[in-house]
Amino acid sequence: MAASSCGAMTEDIGILTGDKLILRGLKLHGFHGVKPEEKKLGQKFLVDVDAWMDLRLAGKSDLLSDTVSYTDIYRIEKEVVEGQSPNLLESVAQLIASTTLTKYSQISAVRVKVGKPHVAVHGPLDYLGVEIIRYRSIDAPNRPLLNICM
């Protein structure tokens, strides 16, 4: 998050306290990992997504057209996890985040958590994984970066 030295992160931090859509505990089967057996057999992945956007209009109108449907974000998660086969969870999370920001201009930021509950480590655990946060003002493709440091 080197952008914080440019001031871009300052305006985005407020986003994380606003309205958001929440998807929790999605269990999907994918073929991600660096080991051959992960690519061949696949495994379960746990995915959580928070998508920040202003929900006032939808709250007042009660119209689906005034928000982003949870099922549309779910489809993105499902397509990414069950589709391509990148090695790293970082890549899986990045694909979910960038696709969500690209498809839905109303979403100002997205947090994606991807976990692997079945990993070869010695000891008890729920899962190992990654969590990323991406901001439209910094990370959305095809949009110029607003705060450029020289």
Short mmCIF file of C-alpha atoms in Angstrom, two decimals:
data_model
loop_
_atom_site.label_atom_id
_atom_site.label_comp_id
_atom_site.label_asym_id
_atom_site.label_seq_id
_atom_site.Cartn_x
_atom_site.Cartn_y
_atom_site.Cartn_z
CA MET A 1 0.00 0.00 0.00
CA ALA A 2 2.67 2.41 -1.04
CA ALA A 3 -0.05 4.72 -2.29
CA SER A 4 -0.56 5.98 1.26
CA SER A 5 2.52 8.19 0.88
CA CYS A 6 0.69 9.92 -1.97
CA GLY A 7 -2.43 10.60 0.06
CA ALA A 8 -4.69 8.38 -2.07
CA MET A 9 -5.35 6.00 0.80
CA THR A 10 -6.44 8.82 3.11
CA GLU A 11 -9.68 9.43 1.22
CA ASP A 12 -10.32 5.70 0.75
CA ILE A 13 -10.05 4.75 4.42
CA GLY A 14 -13.46 6.30 5.08
CA ILE A 15 -14.97 3.86 2.60
CA LEU A 16 -14.29 0.97 4.96
CA THR A 17 -16.67 2.40 7.54
CA GLY A 18 -19.61 2.91 5.19
CA ASP A 19 -22.32 0.70 3.73
CA LYS A 20 -21.35 -2.64 2.26
CA LEU A 21 -22.66 -5.85 0.78
CA ILE A 22 -21.47 -8.92 2.69
CA LEU A 23 -20.94 -12.47 1.41
CA ARG A 24 -19.60 -14.90 4.03
CA GLY A 25 -18.52 -18.50 4.13
CA LEU A 26 -18.76 -19.47 0.48
CA LYS A 27 -17.42 -22.99 0.03
CA LEU A 28 -16.21 -23.64 -3.50
CA HIS A 29 -14.09 -26.35 -5.13
CA GLY A 30 -11.06 -25.22 -7.12
CA PHE A 31 -7.69 -26.33 -8.45
CA HIS A 32 -5.32 -23.71 -7.06
CA GLY A 33 -1.92 -24.37 -5.54
CA VAL A 34 1.67 -25.05 -6.38
CA LYS A 35 1.62 -28.80 -5.71
CA PRO A 36 0.67 -31.20 -8.54
CA GLU A 37 -2.00 -32.91 -6.41
CA GLU A 38 -3.71 -29.55 -5.79
CA LYS A 39 -3.94 -29.00 -9.54
CA LYS A 40 -5.14 -32.55 -10.21
CA LEU A 41 -7.53 -33.29 -7.33
CA GLY A 42 -8.54 -29.80 -6.32
CA GLN A 43 -9.78 -28.82 -2.88
CA LYS A 44 -12.30 -26.74 -0.99
CA PHE A 45 -11.77 -22.99 -0.71
CA LEU A 46 -13.52 -20.62 1.68
CA VAL A 47 -14.32 -17.14 0.34
CA ASP A 48 -15.61 -13.99 2.03
CA VAL A 49 -16.29 -10.71 0.22
CA ASP A 50 -17.22 -7.24 1.43
CA ALA A 51 -18.18 -4.74 -1.29
CA TRP A 52 -18.49 -1.11 -0.22
CA MET A 53 -21.11 1.02 -1.91
CA ASP A 54 -23.77 3.54 -0.93
CA LEU A 55 -26.92 1.57 -0.09
CA ARG A 56 -29.14 4.55 0.82
CA LEU A 57 -31.10 4.64 -2.44
CA ALA A 58 -31.79 0.89 -2.36
CA GLY A 59 -32.80 1.17 1.29
CA LYS A 60 -35.33 3.88 0.44
CA SER A 61 -36.61 2.51 -2.88
CA ASP A 62 -36.58 -1.21 -2.06
CA LEU A 63 -35.58 -1.85 -5.69
CA LEU A 64 -32.92 -4.36 -6.72
CA SER A 65 -32.00 -2.05 -9.60
CA ASP A 66 -30.69 0.47 -7.03
CA THR A 67 -28.04 -1.90 -5.68
CA VAL A 68 -25.79 -4.75 -6.78
CA SER A 69 -27.28 -8.20 -6.32
CA TYR A 70 -25.47 -10.53 -3.93
CA THR A 71 -25.96 -13.29 -6.48
CA ASP A 72 -24.00 -11.33 -9.10
CA ILE A 73 -21.01 -11.07 -6.77
CA TYR A 74 -21.43 -14.74 -5.84
CA ARG A 75 -21.23 -15.65 -9.53
CA ILE A 76 -17.93 -13.78 -9.85
CA GLU A 77 -16.50 -15.67 -6.87
CA LYS A 78 -17.74 -19.00 -8.22
CA GLU A 79 -16.42 -18.38 -11.75
CA VAL A 80 -12.98 -17.36 -10.47
CA VAL A 81 -12.55 -20.16 -7.92
CA GLU A 82 -13.98 -22.90 -10.13
CA GLY A 83 -12.51 -21.51 -13.37
CA GLN A 84 -8.86 -20.66 -13.92
CA SER A 85 -6.16 -22.42 -11.96
CA PRO A 86 -3.62 -19.90 -10.67
CA ASN A 87 -1.01 -21.13 -8.23
CA LEU A 88 -1.44 -18.55 -5.48
CA LEU A 89 -4.39 -17.54 -3.33
CA GLU A 90 -3.20 -13.98 -3.85
CA SER A 91 -4.01 -14.36 -7.55
CA VAL A 92 -7.44 -15.84 -6.83
CA ALA A 93 -8.29 -12.96 -4.48
CA GLN A 94 -6.97 -10.37 -6.96
CA LEU A 95 -9.10 -11.82 -9.78
CA ILE A 96 -12.24 -11.68 -7.62
CA ALA A 97 -11.51 -8.11 -6.52
CA SER A 98 -10.58 -6.73 -9.95
CA THR A 99 -13.53 -8.41 -11.67
CA THR A 100 -15.95 -7.06 -9.05
CA LEU A 101 -14.61 -3.49 -9.38
CA THR A 102 -14.60 -3.70 -13.17
CA LYS A 103 -18.16 -5.02 -13.52
CA TYR A 104 -19.84 -2.81 -10.91
CA SER A 105 -18.97 0.88 -11.00
CA GLN A 106 -21.14 1.49 -7.90
CA ILE A 107 -18.66 -0.47 -5.76
CA SER A 108 -15.94 1.78 -4.37
CA ALA A 109 -13.85 -0.85 -2.56
CA VAL A 110 -13.79 -4.59 -2.10
CA ARG A 111 -12.23 -6.87 0.50
CA VAL A 112 -11.65 -10.50 -0.46
CA LYS A 113 -10.58 -13.28 1.87
CA VAL A 114 -9.65 -16.69 0.41
CA GLY A 115 -8.83 -19.60 2.70
CA LYS A 116 -7.68 -23.18 2.28
CA PRO A 117 -8.99 -25.37 5.11
CA HIS A 118 -7.09 -28.49 4.05
CA VAL A 119 -3.38 -27.74 4.01
CA ALA A 120 -0.40 -29.93 4.74
CA VAL A 121 0.81 -28.42 8.01
CA HIS A 122 1.50 -30.14 11.30
CA GLY A 123 -0.99 -28.81 13.79
CA PRO A 124 -4.64 -27.90 14.13
CA LEU A 125 -6.07 -24.94 12.21
CA ASP A 126 -9.30 -23.73 10.65
CA TYR A 127 -7.66 -22.55 7.44
CA LEU A 128 -4.72 -20.65 5.98
CA GLY A 129 -5.31 -17.87 3.52
CA VAL A 130 -5.03 -14.31 2.30
CA GLU A 131 -7.08 -11.15 2.61
CA ILE A 132 -6.79 -8.20 0.24
CA ILE A 133 -8.49 -4.81 -0.01
CA ARG A 134 -8.74 -3.04 -3.35
CA TYR A 135 -10.00 0.49 -3.98
CA ARG A 136 -11.61 1.73 -7.17
CA SER A 137 -9.58 4.96 -7.03
CA ILE A 138 -6.30 3.02 -7.00
CA ASP A 139 -6.90 -0.46 -8.41
CA ALA A 140 -9.72 -0.30 -10.95
CA PRO A 141 -8.49 -0.97 -14.49
CA ASN A 142 -9.06 1.61 -17.22
CA ARG A 143 -9.30 4.44 -14.75
CA PRO A 144 -6.50 6.95 -14.33
CA LEU A 145 -4.86 7.15 -10.94
CA LEU A 146 -6.13 10.36 -9.33
CA ASN A 147 -3.25 10.99 -6.92
CA ILE A 148 0.11 10.78 -8.61
CA CYS A 149 3.24 11.60 -6.62
CA MET A 150 6.16 13.18 -8.41
#
